[in-house]
Coordinates of C-alpha atoms and ligand atoms in Angstrom, one line a residue:
Chain A
M243 CA 129.4 123.2 102.4
T244 CA 125.7 123.1 103.0
G245 CA 125.4 119.6 101.4
R246 CA 127.9 118.2 104.0
R247 CA 126.1 119.9 106.9
S248 CA 122.7 118.7 105.9
G249 CA 124.2 115.3 105.6
R250 CA 122.3 114.4 102.5
G251 CA 125.2 115.0 100.2
P252 CA 125.0 114.1 96.5
A253 CA 122.1 111.9 95.5
F254 CA 122.8 108.3 94.6
A255 CA 122.5 107.3 91.0
R256 CA 119.7 104.7 90.6
N257 CA 119.0 102.8 87.5
R258 CA 115.5 103.5 86.4
N259 CA 115.6 102.4 82.8
P260 CA 112.6 100.1 82.3
M261 CA 114.4 98.2 79.5
T262 CA 117.4 97.3 81.6
W263 CA 115.0 96.4 84.4
L264 CA 113.0 94.0 82.2
L265 CA 116.2 92.5 80.8
R266 CA 117.5 91.9 84.3
H267 CA 114.3 90.2 85.2
A268 CA 114.4 88.0 82.2
Q269 CA 118.0 87.1 83.0
V270 CA 117.2 86.2 86.7
M271 CA 114.2 84.2 85.6
L272 CA 116.3 82.1 83.2
A273 CA 119.1 81.8 85.7
S274 CA 116.7 80.5 88.3
L275 CA 115.3 77.9 85.9
G276 CA 118.9 76.9 85.0
R277 CA 119.8 76.5 88.7
L278 CA 116.7 74.4 89.3
S279 CA 117.4 72.2 86.3
R280 CA 120.9 71.6 87.6
S281 CA 119.5 69.6 90.5
P282 CA 116.8 67.7 88.6
L283 CA 116.0 65.2 91.4
G284 CA 115.4 67.7 94.2
T285 CA 113.5 70.0 91.9
T286 CA 111.3 67.2 90.5
M287 CA 110.5 65.9 94.0
T288 CA 109.5 69.2 95.3
A289 CA 107.5 70.0 92.2
A290 CA 105.8 66.5 92.4
V291 CA 104.7 67.1 96.0
L292 CA 103.3 70.5 94.9
G293 CA 101.7 68.8 91.9
I294 CA 99.9 66.2 94.0
A295 CA 98.7 68.9 96.4
I296 CA 97.3 71.0 93.5
A297 CA 96.0 67.9 91.6
L298 CA 93.7 66.8 94.5
P299 CA 91.4 69.7 94.6
A300 CA 91.7 70.4 90.9
G301 CA 90.8 66.8 90.0
L302 CA 87.9 66.7 92.4
Y303 CA 86.7 70.1 91.1
T304 CA 86.8 68.7 87.5
L305 CA 84.9 65.7 88.7
V306 CA 82.2 67.7 90.3
N307 CA 81.9 69.8 87.2
H308 CA 81.5 66.7 85.2
V309 CA 78.9 65.3 87.6
Q310 CA 77.0 68.6 87.3
A311 CA 77.1 68.4 83.6
L312 CA 76.0 64.8 83.8
S313 CA 73.1 65.6 86.1
G314 CA 72.3 68.4 83.6
A315 CA 72.1 65.7 80.9
W316 CA 69.7 63.7 83.2
D317 CA 67.7 66.8 83.9
G318 CA 66.9 66.7 80.1
S319 CA 65.2 63.4 80.6
V320 CA 63.0 64.8 83.4
S321 CA 59.4 64.8 82.2
I322 CA 56.1 65.8 83.6
S323 CA 53.2 63.5 83.0
L324 CA 49.8 65.2 82.7
F325 CA 46.9 62.7 83.0
L326 CA 43.9 64.4 81.4
R327 CA 40.3 64.1 82.6
P328 CA 38.5 61.1 81.1
D329 CA 35.9 63.2 79.4
I330 CA 38.5 65.1 77.3
R331 CA 38.2 64.0 73.6
D332 CA 41.2 63.3 71.4
D333 CA 40.8 66.5 69.4
E334 CA 40.4 68.6 72.6
A335 CA 43.6 66.9 73.9
E336 CA 45.3 67.7 70.6
R337 CA 44.4 71.4 70.9
L338 CA 45.5 71.5 74.5
A339 CA 48.9 70.1 73.5
Q340 CA 49.3 72.8 70.9
R341 CA 48.4 75.5 73.4
L342 CA 50.8 74.2 76.1
H343 CA 53.6 74.0 73.5
T344 CA 53.7 77.8 73.4
L345 CA 54.2 78.1 77.1
P346 CA 57.6 79.2 78.3
G347 CA 59.5 76.2 79.8
V348 CA 57.7 73.6 77.8
G349 CA 60.1 71.8 75.4
E350 CA 59.2 68.6 73.7
L351 CA 55.6 67.5 74.2
R352 CA 54.0 64.2 73.3
L353 CA 50.4 63.2 73.4
I354 CA 49.4 59.6 74.1
T355 CA 45.7 59.1 73.4
P356 CA 43.7 56.6 75.4
A357 CA 43.7 54.2 72.4
Q358 CA 47.5 54.4 72.1
A359 CA 47.9 53.9 75.8
L360 CA 45.8 50.8 75.7
D361 CA 47.7 49.5 72.8
E362 CA 51.0 49.9 74.5
F363 CA 49.6 48.5 77.7
R364 CA 48.4 45.5 75.9
R365 CA 51.7 44.9 74.2
L366 CA 53.8 45.4 77.3
S367 CA 51.6 43.8 79.9
G368 CA 50.8 40.5 78.2
F369 CA 47.2 40.8 79.3
G370 CA 46.1 41.0 75.6
E371 CA 42.9 38.9 75.6
A372 CA 41.9 39.8 79.1
L373 CA 41.6 43.5 78.3
D374 CA 39.2 42.7 75.5
I375 CA 36.4 42.0 78.0
L376 CA 36.5 45.7 79.0
D377 CA 33.6 47.6 77.4
E378 CA 35.3 50.9 77.7
N379 CA 38.9 52.0 77.6
P380 CA 39.6 53.0 81.3
L381 CA 42.9 54.8 80.4
P382 CA 43.1 58.6 80.3
A383 CA 44.9 60.6 77.6
V384 CA 48.4 61.5 78.8
L385 CA 50.6 64.5 77.8
L386 CA 54.3 64.0 78.3
V387 CA 56.0 67.3 78.8
N388 CA 59.8 67.7 78.6
P389 CA 60.8 71.0 80.2
T390 CA 63.3 73.1 78.3
P391 CA 66.9 73.1 79.6
A392 CA 66.2 76.4 81.4
Y393 CA 63.3 74.8 83.3
S394 CA 65.1 71.5 84.1
S395 CA 66.4 72.4 87.5
P396 CA 64.3 71.0 90.4
D397 CA 62.9 74.4 91.4
K398 CA 62.0 75.4 87.9
A399 CA 60.5 72.1 86.9
E400 CA 58.3 72.2 90.0
Q401 CA 57.1 75.7 89.1
L402 CA 56.2 74.4 85.7
L403 CA 54.4 71.5 87.2
L404 CA 52.2 73.7 89.4
E405 CA 51.3 75.8 86.4
L406 CA 50.3 72.7 84.3
R407 CA 48.5 71.2 87.2
A408 CA 46.2 74.2 87.4
R409 CA 44.8 73.6 84.0
P410 CA 41.2 72.4 84.1
E411 CA 41.8 69.6 81.6
V412 CA 44.4 68.1 83.8
E413 CA 43.3 65.7 86.4
L414 CA 46.7 64.6 87.7
A415 CA 50.2 66.0 87.1
Q416 CA 53.3 64.1 88.2
L417 CA 57.0 64.9 88.3
D418 CA 59.5 62.6 90.0
L419 CA 62.1 65.0 91.3
Q420 CA 63.5 63.1 94.4
W421 CA 66.6 61.7 92.7
V422 CA 67.4 65.0 90.9
R423 CA 67.2 66.8 94.1
R424 CA 69.5 64.3 95.8
L425 CA 72.0 64.5 93.1
H426 CA 72.0 68.3 93.3
A427 CA 72.4 68.2 97.0
I428 CA 75.3 65.7 96.8
T429 CA 77.2 67.7 94.2
L430 CA 76.7 70.9 96.2
A431 CA 78.1 69.2 99.3
I432 CA 81.0 67.8 97.4
E433 CA 81.7 71.2 95.9
R434 CA 81.8 72.7 99.3
A435 CA 84.2 70.0 100.4
V436 CA 86.4 70.7 97.4
W437 CA 86.7 74.3 98.3
V438 CA 87.8 73.4 101.9
L439 CA 90.3 70.9 100.5
A440 CA 91.6 73.5 98.1
A441 CA 92.1 76.0 100.8
L442 CA 93.9 73.5 103.0
L443 CA 96.1 72.2 100.2
S444 CA 96.9 75.8 99.0
L445 CA 98.2 76.4 102.5
A446 CA 100.3 73.2 102.1
V447 CA 101.7 74.5 98.8
L448 CA 102.6 77.8 100.5
L449 CA 104.3 75.9 103.3
I450 CA 106.2 73.6 101.0
V451 CA 107.5 76.3 98.8
G452 CA 108.2 78.6 101.7
N453 CA 110.2 75.9 103.4
T454 CA 112.1 75.0 100.3
I455 CA 113.0 78.6 99.7
R456 CA 114.0 79.0 103.4
L457 CA 116.5 76.1 103.1
E458 CA 117.8 77.6 99.8
I459 CA 118.3 80.9 101.5
Q460 CA 120.2 79.2 104.3
N461 CA 122.4 77.3 101.9
R462 CA 123.3 80.4 100.0
R463 CA 123.9 82.5 103.1
P464 CA 127.5 83.3 102.3
E465 CA 126.6 84.3 98.8
I466 CA 123.9 86.6 100.1
E467 CA 126.2 88.2 102.6
I468 CA 128.9 88.8 100.0
T469 CA 126.4 90.1 97.4
K470 CA 125.0 92.6 100.0
L471 CA 128.6 93.6 100.8
V472 CA 129.3 94.6 97.3
G473 CA 126.2 96.8 97.1
A474 CA 123.3 94.6 96.0
T475 CA 119.9 95.9 96.9
N476 CA 117.4 93.8 98.8
A477 CA 115.3 93.6 95.6
F478 CA 118.3 92.2 93.7
I479 CA 118.9 89.5 96.4
R480 CA 115.2 88.7 96.6
R481 CA 114.6 88.3 92.9
P482 CA 116.2 84.8 92.3
F483 CA 114.3 83.3 95.2
L484 CA 111.0 84.7 94.1
Y485 CA 111.6 83.3 90.6
D486 CA 112.6 79.9 92.2
G487 CA 109.2 80.0 93.9
L488 CA 107.4 80.9 90.7
W489 CA 109.1 78.1 88.8
Y490 CA 108.3 75.5 91.5
G491 CA 104.7 76.6 91.4
L492 CA 104.5 76.5 87.6
L493 CA 106.1 73.1 87.6
G494 CA 103.7 71.9 90.3
G495 CA 100.8 73.2 88.2
L496 CA 102.0 71.4 85.1
I497 CA 102.5 68.1 87.1
A498 CA 99.0 68.6 88.6
W499 CA 97.5 69.0 85.1
L500 CA 99.2 65.9 83.9
L501 CA 98.0 63.9 87.0
V502 CA 94.4 65.1 86.5
S503 CA 94.6 64.4 82.8
I504 CA 95.8 60.8 83.4
S505 CA 93.1 60.3 86.0
L506 CA 90.4 61.5 83.7
W507 CA 91.7 59.3 81.0
L508 CA 91.5 56.3 83.3
L509 CA 87.9 57.2 84.3
Q510 CA 86.8 57.6 80.7
G511 CA 85.7 53.9 80.4
P512 CA 83.7 53.5 83.6
I513 CA 82.0 56.9 83.1
A514 CA 80.9 56.0 79.6
Q515 CA 79.4 52.8 80.9
L516 CA 77.6 54.7 83.7
S517 CA 76.1 57.3 81.4
G518 CA 75.2 54.5 79.0
L519 CA 73.1 52.9 81.8
Y520 CA 71.2 56.2 82.2
D521 CA 70.5 56.5 78.5
S522 CA 72.7 59.6 78.5
V523 CA 74.9 60.5 75.6
Y524 CA 77.2 62.2 78.1
R525 CA 80.9 61.7 77.6
L526 CA 83.7 62.6 80.0
E527 CA 85.6 65.4 78.4
G528 CA 89.4 65.4 78.3
P529 CA 91.4 68.0 80.2
S530 CA 91.1 71.4 78.6
F531 CA 93.6 74.2 77.8
T532 CA 91.7 76.4 80.2
S533 CA 92.3 73.9 83.1
L534 CA 96.0 73.9 82.2
L535 CA 96.1 77.7 82.4
A536 CA 94.2 77.7 85.6
M537 CA 96.5 75.1 87.2
L538 CA 99.6 76.9 86.0
G539 CA 98.2 80.2 87.1
G540 CA 97.2 78.9 90.5
G541 CA 100.5 77.0 91.0
G542 CA 102.6 80.0 89.9
L543 CA 100.7 82.4 92.2
L544 CA 101.0 80.1 95.2
G545 CA 104.7 79.4 94.5
L546 CA 105.4 83.1 94.3
T547 CA 103.5 83.9 97.4
G548 CA 105.2 81.1 99.4
A549 CA 108.6 82.4 98.2
W550 CA 107.6 85.9 99.1
I551 CA 106.7 84.9 102.6
A552 CA 110.0 83.0 103.1
V553 CA 112.1 85.8 101.6
G554 CA 110.3 88.4 103.8
R555 CA 111.0 86.4 106.9
H556 CA 114.5 85.2 106.4
L557 CA 116.3 87.4 104.0
S558 CA 116.4 90.5 106.3
E559 CA 118.1 88.4 109.0
I560 CA 121.1 88.0 106.8
E561 CA 123.5 91.0 106.9
P562 CA 127.2 90.9 106.2
S563 CA 129.5 91.3 109.2
Chain B
M1030 CA 136.6 111.6 102.1
I1031 CA 136.1 110.0 105.5
Q1032 CA 135.4 111.9 108.8
F1033 CA 134.7 110.6 112.3
D1034 CA 133.4 113.1 114.9
N1035 CA 133.7 111.6 118.4
V1036 CA 132.4 108.2 117.3
S1037 CA 131.6 105.4 119.7
K1038 CA 130.4 101.9 119.0
R1039 CA 129.0 99.8 121.7
Y1040 CA 128.1 96.3 120.6
P1041 CA 125.1 94.5 122.1
G1042 CA 126.3 93.0 125.3
G1043 CA 128.3 96.1 126.3
H1044 CA 131.6 95.5 124.4
E1045 CA 133.1 98.8 123.4
G1046 CA 134.3 98.7 119.8
L1047 CA 135.2 102.4 119.6
A1048 CA 135.2 104.9 122.3
G1049 CA 135.1 108.5 121.0
T1050 CA 137.3 108.4 117.9
S1051 CA 137.8 111.5 115.7
F1052 CA 139.9 111.9 112.5
R1053 CA 139.5 113.1 109.0
L1054 CA 140.9 111.5 105.8
D1055 CA 140.6 113.8 102.8
S1056 CA 139.6 112.7 99.3
G1057 CA 142.6 111.1 97.6
E1058 CA 144.4 110.5 100.8
M1059 CA 145.8 107.1 101.9
A1060 CA 146.3 106.0 105.5
F1061 CA 147.2 102.9 107.4
L1062 CA 145.2 102.0 110.5
T1063 CA 147.0 100.1 113.2
G1064 CA 146.8 99.1 116.8
H1065 CA 146.7 96.1 119.2
S1066 CA 144.3 93.3 118.7
G1067 CA 140.8 94.4 119.8
A1068 CA 141.7 98.1 119.5
G1069 CA 138.8 98.7 117.2
K1070 CA 140.3 98.7 113.7
S1071 CA 137.7 96.3 112.1
T1072 CA 135.0 98.2 114.0
L1073 CA 136.1 101.5 112.5
L1074 CA 136.1 100.1 108.9
K1075 CA 132.7 98.4 109.4
L1076 CA 131.2 101.8 110.4
I1077 CA 132.5 103.2 107.2
G1078 CA 131.0 100.4 105.1
L1079 CA 127.8 100.5 107.2
L1080 CA 128.2 96.9 108.3
E1081 CA 127.6 98.4 111.7
R1082 CA 126.1 101.7 112.8
A1083 CA 127.7 104.1 115.3
T1084 CA 126.0 104.3 118.7
R1085 CA 127.4 107.9 119.2
G1086 CA 129.0 110.6 117.1
Q1087 CA 128.9 111.3 113.4
V1088 CA 130.4 109.4 110.5
W1089 CA 130.8 111.1 107.2
V1090 CA 131.8 109.4 104.0
N1091 CA 131.8 111.0 100.5
E1092 CA 130.0 114.2 101.9
R1093 CA 127.2 112.1 103.4
N1094 CA 126.3 111.7 107.0
L1095 CA 126.0 108.0 107.5
N1096 CA 123.9 108.4 110.6
R1097 CA 121.2 109.9 108.5
L1098 CA 121.5 107.4 105.6
K1099 CA 118.3 105.3 105.3
D1100 CA 118.7 101.5 105.3
R1101 CA 117.4 101.3 101.7
D1102 CA 120.3 103.6 100.6
I1103 CA 123.0 101.3 102.2
P1104 CA 123.5 99.3 98.9
Y1105 CA 124.2 102.5 97.0
H1106 CA 126.6 103.7 99.6
R1107 CA 128.5 100.4 99.5
R1108 CA 128.9 100.8 95.7
E1109 CA 131.0 103.8 96.5
V1110 CA 133.1 102.0 99.1
G1111 CA 135.2 99.0 97.9
M1112 CA 135.9 96.6 100.8
I1113 CA 138.7 94.0 101.0
F1114 CA 139.1 91.4 103.7
Q1115 CA 141.8 89.2 105.1
D1116 CA 139.7 86.1 104.3
H1117 CA 139.0 87.4 100.8
R1118 CA 135.3 86.5 101.0
L1119 CA 135.2 85.1 97.5
L1120 CA 132.5 82.7 96.2
A1121 CA 134.1 79.3 95.9
D1122 CA 131.6 78.1 93.3
R1123 CA 132.2 80.9 90.9
T1124 CA 135.1 81.7 88.6
V1125 CA 137.5 84.5 89.2
F1126 CA 135.7 86.4 86.4
D1127 CA 132.3 85.9 88.0
N1128 CA 133.6 86.9 91.4
I1129 CA 135.0 90.1 90.2
A1130 CA 131.8 90.8 88.1
L1131 CA 129.6 90.5 91.1
P1132 CA 129.5 94.2 92.1
L1133 CA 128.8 95.1 88.5
V1134 CA 126.0 92.6 88.2
A1135 CA 124.5 93.8 91.5
S1136 CA 124.5 97.3 90.3
G1137 CA 122.9 96.4 87.0
V1138 CA 125.8 97.1 84.6
G1139 CA 125.3 95.7 81.0
H1140 CA 127.0 92.6 79.7
Q1141 CA 129.7 94.1 77.5
E1142 CA 130.6 96.8 80.0
I1143 CA 131.0 94.0 82.6
S1144 CA 133.5 92.1 80.4
R1145 CA 135.5 95.2 79.7
K1146 CA 135.6 96.4 83.3
V1147 CA 136.4 93.0 84.8
R1148 CA 139.3 92.5 82.3
A1149 CA 140.6 96.0 83.2
A1150 CA 140.5 95.1 86.9
L1151 CA 142.1 91.7 86.3
D1152 CA 144.8 93.5 84.3
K1153 CA 145.5 95.9 87.2
V1154 CA 146.1 93.0 89.7
G1155 CA 148.0 90.9 87.1
L1156 CA 145.6 88.0 86.9
L1157 CA 144.4 88.3 83.3
K1158 CA 145.2 84.6 82.5
K1159 CA 143.3 83.2 85.5
E1160 CA 139.8 84.5 84.9
K1161 CA 138.3 81.1 84.2
L1162 CA 139.8 79.5 87.4
Y1163 CA 138.0 79.0 90.6
P1164 CA 139.3 80.8 93.8
L1165 CA 140.5 77.6 95.5
M1166 CA 142.8 76.9 92.5
L1167 CA 144.7 80.1 93.3
S1168 CA 147.4 80.8 95.9
G1169 CA 146.6 83.0 98.9
G1170 CA 148.2 86.0 97.3
E1171 CA 146.3 85.5 94.1
Q1172 CA 143.0 85.1 95.9
Q1173 CA 143.7 88.4 97.8
R1174 CA 144.3 90.0 94.4
V1175 CA 141.0 88.7 93.2
G1176 CA 139.4 90.3 96.2
I1177 CA 141.1 93.6 95.4
A1178 CA 140.0 93.4 91.8
R1179 CA 136.4 92.9 93.0
A1180 CA 136.7 96.0 95.3
V1181 CA 138.1 98.2 92.5
V1182 CA 136.1 97.0 89.6
T1183 CA 133.3 99.6 90.1
R1184 CA 136.0 102.4 90.5
P1185 CA 134.7 103.4 93.9
P1186 CA 136.2 106.7 95.4
V1187 CA 136.9 105.0 98.7
I1188 CA 138.6 101.6 99.3
L1189 CA 138.9 99.9 102.7
A1190 CA 141.0 96.9 103.5
D1191 CA 141.0 94.9 106.7
E1192 CA 144.4 93.2 107.1
P1193 CA 144.7 92.4 103.4
T1194 CA 148.2 91.0 103.9
G1195 CA 147.5 89.1 107.1
N1196 CA 148.2 85.7 105.6
L1197 CA 150.9 86.7 103.1
D1198 CA 154.7 86.5 103.2
P1199 CA 156.6 89.8 103.3
E1200 CA 157.3 90.0 99.7
L1201 CA 153.7 89.4 98.6
S1202 CA 152.6 91.9 101.3
R1203 CA 154.8 94.6 99.9
E1204 CA 153.4 93.9 96.4
I1205 CA 149.9 94.2 97.6
M1206 CA 150.6 97.5 99.4
E1207 CA 152.3 98.8 96.3
L1208 CA 149.2 98.0 94.4
F1209 CA 147.1 100.0 96.8
M1210 CA 149.6 102.9 96.4
Q1211 CA 149.0 102.8 92.6
F1212 CA 145.2 103.2 93.2
N1213 CA 146.0 106.1 95.5
D1214 CA 148.1 107.6 92.7
V1215 CA 144.9 107.9 90.6
G1216 CA 143.0 109.6 93.3
V1217 CA 141.3 106.9 95.3
T1218 CA 140.9 107.4 99.1
L1219 CA 142.3 104.3 100.9
L1220 CA 142.2 103.2 104.6
I1221 CA 144.0 100.0 105.3
A1222 CA 144.0 98.2 108.7
T1223 CA 147.1 96.2 109.3
H1224 CA 149.4 94.8 112.0
D1225 CA 152.4 94.9 109.8
V1226 CA 154.0 98.0 111.3
D1227 CA 157.5 97.1 109.9
L1228 CA 156.1 97.2 106.4
I1229 CA 154.1 100.4 106.6
N1230 CA 156.9 102.3 108.3
T1231 CA 158.8 101.9 105.1
L1232 CA 156.0 103.2 102.9
D1233 CA 155.9 106.9 103.9
K1234 CA 152.1 107.2 104.3
R1235 CA 150.0 108.5 107.1
I1236 CA 149.5 106.1 110.0
L1237 CA 146.6 106.2 112.5
T1238 CA 147.0 104.2 115.7
L1239 CA 144.1 103.1 117.8
R1240 CA 144.3 102.0 121.4
Q1241 CA 141.3 100.8 123.4
G1242 CA 138.9 102.3 120.8
R1243 CA 140.5 105.8 120.9
M1244 CA 142.8 107.5 118.4
A1245 CA 146.2 107.2 120.2
N1246 CA 148.4 108.5 117.5
D1247 CA 148.2 110.1 114.1
T1248 CA 151.3 110.8 112.1
G1249 CA 149.4 113.3 110.0
V1250 CA 149.5 113.7 106.3
A1251 CA 152.7 112.4 104.9
A1252 CA 155.2 114.9 103.5
Ligands
ATP2372 N1 130.2 91.6 116.8 C1 130.7 91.9 117.9 N2 130.0 91.8 119.1 C2 130.5 92.1 120.3 N3 131.7 92.7 120.4 C3 132.5 92.8 119.3 C4 132.0 92.5 118.0 N4 133.0 92.8 117.1 C5 134.0 93.3 117.8 N5 133.7 93.4 119.2 C6 134.6 93.9 120.2 O1 135.0 95.2 119.9 C7 136.3 95.4 120.2 C8 137.1 95.8 118.9 O2 137.1 94.8 118.0 P1 137.7 94.9 116.6 O3 137.4 93.6 115.8 O4 137.3 96.2 116.0 O5 139.3 94.9 116.9 P2 140.5 94.9 115.9 O6 141.3 96.1 116.2 O7 140.0 94.7 114.5 O8 141.2 93.6 116.4 P3 142.1 92.5 115.5 O9 143.4 93.2 115.2 O10 142.2 91.4 116.4 O11 141.3 92.2 114.3 C9 136.8 94.1 120.8 O12 136.9 94.2 122.2 C10 135.9 93.1 120.3 O13 135.7 92.1 121.3
MG2373 MG1 140.1 93.2 113.0

């Protein structure tokens, strides 16, 4: 009996049919959902904690995105004022405007002739009569240049400014960038903070799911022992707990998405007012399908990972005796 | 088949469970294992089901050397060894049916086959009408029979029982032992640990007696 001597003996029959495998996964997945729904209070509370932990960075991230979009809308209102030399005639200014228009980065362009400028000044300043005593119009022609969206960031706008300033017809070129720069810096800082927060809260989600699964494993210790006793593999024992973690994560993601959606809806009014103040047509967009997918995906992944860690640490300790 | 070659088991802390035990039980054979409390009966059965591993010597079950069996193969080994305990080890929150189905579910048997096999096992132990009840609604003898049905439902070649009649009155004990003998009639190898010497002396089967972790007496294969 060589088989007996070598000790290997007949090989064990293992089930390797992929269809059966898939079917079994589907069954365990549904069974896990059923088990969770049979203790709705506990499940909801755990999922709500996860939801809040996911909603915080997700909500802030959404806000930062919106602020960036908003500042993009403001970038559009950035304009460069080119004050032309006094000896430039209107027709020369007109030709210059046409030439500049073909430059890359130059979007809309408006020429204000000295006469128009004086008119406007007269109208707005209230100095009407007083200005009549001037022999000569002291105002220069002005070209207002709106950079194209691609040239609206502070760096690009500055680059365009330098290019325009170098023109011989231009006496003075101005661009007010300070506040655009500040806004960019602030959103960048907040974005960084959001990532740190997201990392910390992801860790929190892992710990919460891990701890929940650990307690569940302890509660079901006798069941686990007996199931191992009758020939269940570790994969079989592990599976329901992993699906529990996955469901917790998915539920948490869903709750997070709802929380973010509600918050955005509440912010809709104030934001509309704010962007109105800045002459912006910007509107806060509602929560998107993509963000739902992202939160479900993130939550599910974190839940699964947390469960995996708990199962890896605690399931191997349980052996029948 | 089960074979022990000079097997010792020393538990952590130095307790000797077995001290150099040898015996062989052929395929299709049935034997009772007896001996004083602490003699090592449960230890011997645990080594066969790989609930514990031997510290010395060789354990062979179904032509396999258990010393060389990898941990990941233990589940597959246990599917070939039905185990029955004095305390039944049933799941209180599952019906009789679900308890008996557990080994089938764990080994990935399909739905319809599970129903058929569980009913067949219930029929064998005479509990067909109780499949929807929960273990605590049953008498001690009935619970033990659920445990037996769970052990035989996968038709393992080897069945082990550790004091299966420990809590039962003489009449029920005899019924259970006769049930085991029926399994043996269809070729299952059985090893049953028990204190009930009076009962097993009337059953005309091989009796192995342990003393202080050693095989003290072996009546040999029954005539
Ligand atoms: N898990 C354990 N840790 C340490 N020592 C153990 C363990 N299990 C059993 N032992 C010791 O091994 C020896 C044999 O125990 P075992 O349970 O095999 O005896 P037994 O014959 O089944 O006794 P009983 O008839 O009382 O069930 C005893 O001395 C016992 O104390
Ligand atoms: Mg014992």
